[in-house]
Coordinates of C-alpha atoms in Angstrom, one line a residue:
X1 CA 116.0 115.0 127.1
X2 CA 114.4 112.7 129.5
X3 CA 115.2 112.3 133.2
X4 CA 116.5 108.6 133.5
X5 CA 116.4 106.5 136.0
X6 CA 120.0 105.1 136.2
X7 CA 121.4 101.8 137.1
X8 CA 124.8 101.9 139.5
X9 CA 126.7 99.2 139.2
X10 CA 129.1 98.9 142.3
X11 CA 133.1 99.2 142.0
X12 CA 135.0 95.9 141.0
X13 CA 135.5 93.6 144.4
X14 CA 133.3 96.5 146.2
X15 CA 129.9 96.3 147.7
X16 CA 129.3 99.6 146.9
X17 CA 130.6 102.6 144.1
X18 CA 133.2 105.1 144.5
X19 CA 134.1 107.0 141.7
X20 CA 137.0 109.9 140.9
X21 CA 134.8 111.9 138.0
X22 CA 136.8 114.2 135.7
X23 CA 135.3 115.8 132.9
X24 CA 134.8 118.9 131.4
X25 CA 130.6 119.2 132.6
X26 CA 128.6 116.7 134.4
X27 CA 127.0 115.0 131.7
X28 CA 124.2 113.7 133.5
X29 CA 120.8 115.4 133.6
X30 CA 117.9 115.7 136.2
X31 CA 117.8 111.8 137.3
X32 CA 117.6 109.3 140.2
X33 CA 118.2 106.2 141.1
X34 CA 117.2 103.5 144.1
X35 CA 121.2 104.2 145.6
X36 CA 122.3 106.5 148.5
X37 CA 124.8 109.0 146.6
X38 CA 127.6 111.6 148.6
X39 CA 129.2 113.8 146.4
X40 CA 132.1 116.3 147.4
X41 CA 133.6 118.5 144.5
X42 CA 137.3 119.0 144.7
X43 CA 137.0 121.6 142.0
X44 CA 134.2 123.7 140.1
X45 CA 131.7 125.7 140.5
X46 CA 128.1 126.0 139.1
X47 CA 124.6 125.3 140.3
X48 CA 123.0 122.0 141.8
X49 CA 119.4 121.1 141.9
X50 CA 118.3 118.7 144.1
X51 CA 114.7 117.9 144.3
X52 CA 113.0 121.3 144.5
X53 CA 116.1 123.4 145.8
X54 CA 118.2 125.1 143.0
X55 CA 121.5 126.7 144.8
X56 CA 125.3 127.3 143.2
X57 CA 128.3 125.4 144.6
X58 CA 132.0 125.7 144.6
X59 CA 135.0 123.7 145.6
X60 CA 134.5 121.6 148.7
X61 CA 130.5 121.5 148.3
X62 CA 129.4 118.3 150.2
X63 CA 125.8 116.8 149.6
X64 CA 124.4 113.8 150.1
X65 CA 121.3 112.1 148.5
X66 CA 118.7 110.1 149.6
X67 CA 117.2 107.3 147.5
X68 CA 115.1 108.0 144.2
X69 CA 115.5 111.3 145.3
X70 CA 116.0 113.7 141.8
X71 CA 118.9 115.9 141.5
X72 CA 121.7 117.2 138.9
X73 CA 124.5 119.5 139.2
X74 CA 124.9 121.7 136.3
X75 CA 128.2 123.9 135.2
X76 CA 128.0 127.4 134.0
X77 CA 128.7 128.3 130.2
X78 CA 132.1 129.8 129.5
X79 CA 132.8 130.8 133.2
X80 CA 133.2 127.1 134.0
X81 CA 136.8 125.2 135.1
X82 CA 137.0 121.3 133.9
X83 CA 135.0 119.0 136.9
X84 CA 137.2 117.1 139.2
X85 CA 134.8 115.5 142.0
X86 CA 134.0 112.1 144.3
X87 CA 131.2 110.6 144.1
X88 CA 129.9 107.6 146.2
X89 CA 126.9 105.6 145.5
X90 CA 125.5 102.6 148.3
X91 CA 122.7 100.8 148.2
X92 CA 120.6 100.7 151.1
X93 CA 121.0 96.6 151.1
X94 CA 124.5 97.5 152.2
X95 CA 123.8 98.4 155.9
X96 CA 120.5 96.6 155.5
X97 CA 121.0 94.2 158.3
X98 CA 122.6 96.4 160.5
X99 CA 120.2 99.3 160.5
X100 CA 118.3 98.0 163.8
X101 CA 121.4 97.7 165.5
X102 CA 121.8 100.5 168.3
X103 CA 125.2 101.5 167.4
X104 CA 123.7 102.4 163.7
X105 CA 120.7 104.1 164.9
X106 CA 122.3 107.7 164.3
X107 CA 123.8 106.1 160.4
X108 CA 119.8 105.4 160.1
X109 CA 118.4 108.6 161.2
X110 CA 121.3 110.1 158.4
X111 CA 119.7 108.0 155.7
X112 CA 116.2 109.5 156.8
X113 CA 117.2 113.2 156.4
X114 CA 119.0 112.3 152.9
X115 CA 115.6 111.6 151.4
X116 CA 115.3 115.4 151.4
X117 CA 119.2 116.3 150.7
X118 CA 121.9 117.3 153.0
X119 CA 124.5 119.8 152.9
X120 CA 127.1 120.0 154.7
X121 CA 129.1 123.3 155.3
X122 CA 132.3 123.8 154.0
X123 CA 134.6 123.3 157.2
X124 CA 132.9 120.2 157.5
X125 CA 133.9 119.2 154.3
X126 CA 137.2 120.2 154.2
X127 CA 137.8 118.1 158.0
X128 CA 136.6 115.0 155.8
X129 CA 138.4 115.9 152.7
X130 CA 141.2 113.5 153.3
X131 CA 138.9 110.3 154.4
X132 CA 137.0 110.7 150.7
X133 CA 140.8 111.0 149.2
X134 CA 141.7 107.7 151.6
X135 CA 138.4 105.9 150.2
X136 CA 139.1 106.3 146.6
X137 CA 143.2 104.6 147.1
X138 CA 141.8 102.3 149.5
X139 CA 140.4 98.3 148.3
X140 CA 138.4 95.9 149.9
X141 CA 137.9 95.4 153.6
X142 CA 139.9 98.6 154.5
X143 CA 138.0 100.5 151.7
X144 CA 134.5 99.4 153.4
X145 CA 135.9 100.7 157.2
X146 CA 136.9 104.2 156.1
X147 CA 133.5 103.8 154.6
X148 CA 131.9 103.7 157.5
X149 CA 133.9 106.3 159.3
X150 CA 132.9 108.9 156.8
X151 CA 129.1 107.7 157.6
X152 CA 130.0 107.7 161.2
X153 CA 131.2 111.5 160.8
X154 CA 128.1 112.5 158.6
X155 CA 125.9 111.0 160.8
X156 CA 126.8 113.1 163.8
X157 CA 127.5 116.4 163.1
X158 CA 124.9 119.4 163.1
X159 CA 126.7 121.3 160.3
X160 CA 124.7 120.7 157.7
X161 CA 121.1 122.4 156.2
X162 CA 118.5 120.0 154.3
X163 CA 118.0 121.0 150.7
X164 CA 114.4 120.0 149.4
X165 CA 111.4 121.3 151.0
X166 CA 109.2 118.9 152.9
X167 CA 106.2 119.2 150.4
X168 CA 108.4 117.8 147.5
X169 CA 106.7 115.2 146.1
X170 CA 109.6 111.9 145.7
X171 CA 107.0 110.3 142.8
X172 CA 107.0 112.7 140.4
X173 CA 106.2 110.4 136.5
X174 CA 108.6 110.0 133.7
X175 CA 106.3 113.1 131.7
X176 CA 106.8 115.5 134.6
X177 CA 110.9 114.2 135.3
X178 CA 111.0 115.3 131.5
X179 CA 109.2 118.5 131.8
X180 CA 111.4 119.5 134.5
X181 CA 114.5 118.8 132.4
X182 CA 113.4 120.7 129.4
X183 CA 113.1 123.2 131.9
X184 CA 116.4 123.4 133.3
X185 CA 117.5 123.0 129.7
X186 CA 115.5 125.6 128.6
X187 CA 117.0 128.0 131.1
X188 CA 120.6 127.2 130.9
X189 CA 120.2 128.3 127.2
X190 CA 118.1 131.3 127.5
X191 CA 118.5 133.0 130.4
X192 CA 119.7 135.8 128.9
X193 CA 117.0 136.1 126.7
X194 CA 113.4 138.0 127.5
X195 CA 111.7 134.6 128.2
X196 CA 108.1 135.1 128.4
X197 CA 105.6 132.4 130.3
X198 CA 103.9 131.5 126.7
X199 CA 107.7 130.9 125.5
X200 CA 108.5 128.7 128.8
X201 CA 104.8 127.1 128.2
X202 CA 105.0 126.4 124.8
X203 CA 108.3 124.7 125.5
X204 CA 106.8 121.9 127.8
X205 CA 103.7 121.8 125.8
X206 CA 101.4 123.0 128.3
X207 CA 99.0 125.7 128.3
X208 CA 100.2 128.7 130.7
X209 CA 97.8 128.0 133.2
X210 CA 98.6 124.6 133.6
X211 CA 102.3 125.5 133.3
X212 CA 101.8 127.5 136.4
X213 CA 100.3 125.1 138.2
X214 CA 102.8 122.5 138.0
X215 CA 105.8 124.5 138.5
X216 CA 103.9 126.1 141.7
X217 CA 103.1 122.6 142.5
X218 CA 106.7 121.0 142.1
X219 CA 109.0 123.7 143.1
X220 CA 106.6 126.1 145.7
X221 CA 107.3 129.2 143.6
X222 CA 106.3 130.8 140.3
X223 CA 108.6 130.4 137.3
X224 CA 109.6 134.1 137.3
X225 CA 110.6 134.0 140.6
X226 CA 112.8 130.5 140.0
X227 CA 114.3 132.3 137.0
X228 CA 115.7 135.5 139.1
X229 CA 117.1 133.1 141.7
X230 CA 118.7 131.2 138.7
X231 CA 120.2 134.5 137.2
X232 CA 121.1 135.8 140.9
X233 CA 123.0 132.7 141.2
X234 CA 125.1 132.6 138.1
X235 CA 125.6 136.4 139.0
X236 CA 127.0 135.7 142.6
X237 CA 129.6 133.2 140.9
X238 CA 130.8 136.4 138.6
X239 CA 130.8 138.7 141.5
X240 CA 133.3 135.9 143.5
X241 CA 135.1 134.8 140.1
X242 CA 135.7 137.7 137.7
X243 CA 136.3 141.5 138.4
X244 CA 133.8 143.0 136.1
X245 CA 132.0 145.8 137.9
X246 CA 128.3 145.0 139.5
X247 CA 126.5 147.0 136.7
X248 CA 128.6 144.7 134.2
X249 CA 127.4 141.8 135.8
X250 CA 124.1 142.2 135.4
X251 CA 123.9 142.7 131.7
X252 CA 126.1 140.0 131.6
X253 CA 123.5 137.7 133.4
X254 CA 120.3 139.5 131.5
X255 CA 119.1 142.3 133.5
X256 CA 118.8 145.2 131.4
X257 CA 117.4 147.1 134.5
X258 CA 120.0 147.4 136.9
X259 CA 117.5 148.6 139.7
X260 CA 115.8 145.7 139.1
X261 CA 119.1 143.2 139.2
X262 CA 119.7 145.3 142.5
X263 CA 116.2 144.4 143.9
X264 CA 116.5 140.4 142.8
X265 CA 119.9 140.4 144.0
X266 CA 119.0 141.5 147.9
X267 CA 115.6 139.3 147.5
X268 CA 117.7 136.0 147.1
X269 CA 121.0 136.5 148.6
X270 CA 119.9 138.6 151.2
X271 CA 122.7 141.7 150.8
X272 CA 123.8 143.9 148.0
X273 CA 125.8 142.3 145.0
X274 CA 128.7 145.4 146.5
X275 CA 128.2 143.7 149.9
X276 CA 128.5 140.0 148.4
X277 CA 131.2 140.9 146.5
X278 CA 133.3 142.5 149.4
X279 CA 132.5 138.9 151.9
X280 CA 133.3 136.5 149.9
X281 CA 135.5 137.7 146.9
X282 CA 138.4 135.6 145.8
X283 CA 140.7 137.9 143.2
X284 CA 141.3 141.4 143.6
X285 CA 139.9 143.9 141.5
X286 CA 142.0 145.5 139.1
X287 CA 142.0 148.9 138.6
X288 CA 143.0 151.0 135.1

């Protein structure tokens, strides 16, 4: 599976793309494409990668992404509810002749910061949830000015944290794009298993040295370490989403020692899977 570079073609009597996705998975894989993107996710849940960040996200996640910059948002095996999200795609031609203008300057400083990903928190979101519903009814010239109000809204808030680190290289080749998404791949299908670095290796055709050096190089951590983050995620979706106990959990995402699970789990997320579960749980636990 190769990460493609993909063509947007803009919305019928539009100067740019605004799309209403529903599916059952996001079908794309790790790609890019010369087009701004914002995408807000009215419902599901899973993990997103954006250049060298990996992180879960839920209803009302808001990112936007800057041009040729790689990313993919990837749903979670059974746990997973069908995909209902907008997605907005511009090319920087659009506002091309107004970028020196002074009124755009903070609209231009916006489109700077998206070459490393933004996310914006969830309140934010939700206050702009209704001008994202507004643009997808809306046609034409009144489609283009609520357009520009969401921009306008974007552009000047502080709530919001940059997802790619600063050392993530935007030129990556079409071999290493592909290397990357045989990794993600790779991971989504075995995570449960006891993946070893000649397995991970052997899978991108790369000796384990060289493996190393190219994950170290493209994502600023080892493998291992990128593989505990990815199982701490899908287990902080199960502690918010399902009321199996914490020790459950963690078999169930491929920990077989729960000390361990307990160490990766306060490494990433910073508290306790008890703790994480008690903040930010949605159902209540039943009891037998």
């Amino acid at each position: 599976m190769k990460a493609k570079y993909h063509d947007i073609r803009n919305s019928p009597g539009s100067s740019f793309r605004v799309t209403l996705f529903e599916d059952n998975e996001f079908p794309a894989a790790w790609h890019f494409h010369k087009e701004y993107e914002l995408t807000y996710i009215i419902k599901s849940t899973g993990i997103r990668y954006v250049g060298n960040s990996m992180d879960t996200f839920e209803n009302d996640d808001l990112v936007m992404v800057g041009a040729n910059l790689p990313h993919c948002w990837k749903t979670i095996g059974e746990q997973t509810e069908p995909v209902t999200c907008i997605i907005i795609q511009w090319d920087e031609s659009l506002l091309q002749n107004w970028l020196d203008k002074e009124e755009i300057q903070h609209i231009h400083e916006l489109l700077k910061r998206s070459q490393r990903g933004i996310k914006f928190n969830i309140e934010f979101a939700k206050a702009i949830k209704e001008h994202l519903l507004q643009l997808v009814e809306a046609q034409s010239f009144e489609r283009l000015i609520i357009f520009l109000q969401i921009l306008q809204k974007l552009a000047t808030t502080n709530a919001f944290n940059l997802l790619a680190g600063s050392s993530f290289s935007e030129s990556l080749s079409s071999t290493e794009s592909e290397r990357i998404n045989t990794i993600y791949t790779y991971l989504k299908e075995h995570h449960l298993d006891k993946i070893t670095l000649n397995d991970i290796a052997n899978e991108v055709a790369m000796s384990n040295d060289t493996f190393c050096r190219f994950f170290k190089k493209t994502f600023n951590t080892s493998f291992f370490s990128f593989l505990n983050e990815y199982k701490v995620s899908i287990a902080s979706k199960m502690l918010i989403d399902t009321d199996l106990s914490v020790s459950e959990i963690g078999y169930e995402t491929g920990y077989n020692n729960l000390t361990f699970f307990h160490r990766q789990f306060q490494k990433h997320v910073g508290m306790s899977p008890s703790k994480y579960r008690k903040a930010y749980r949605r159902i209540p636990i039943v009891s037998s």
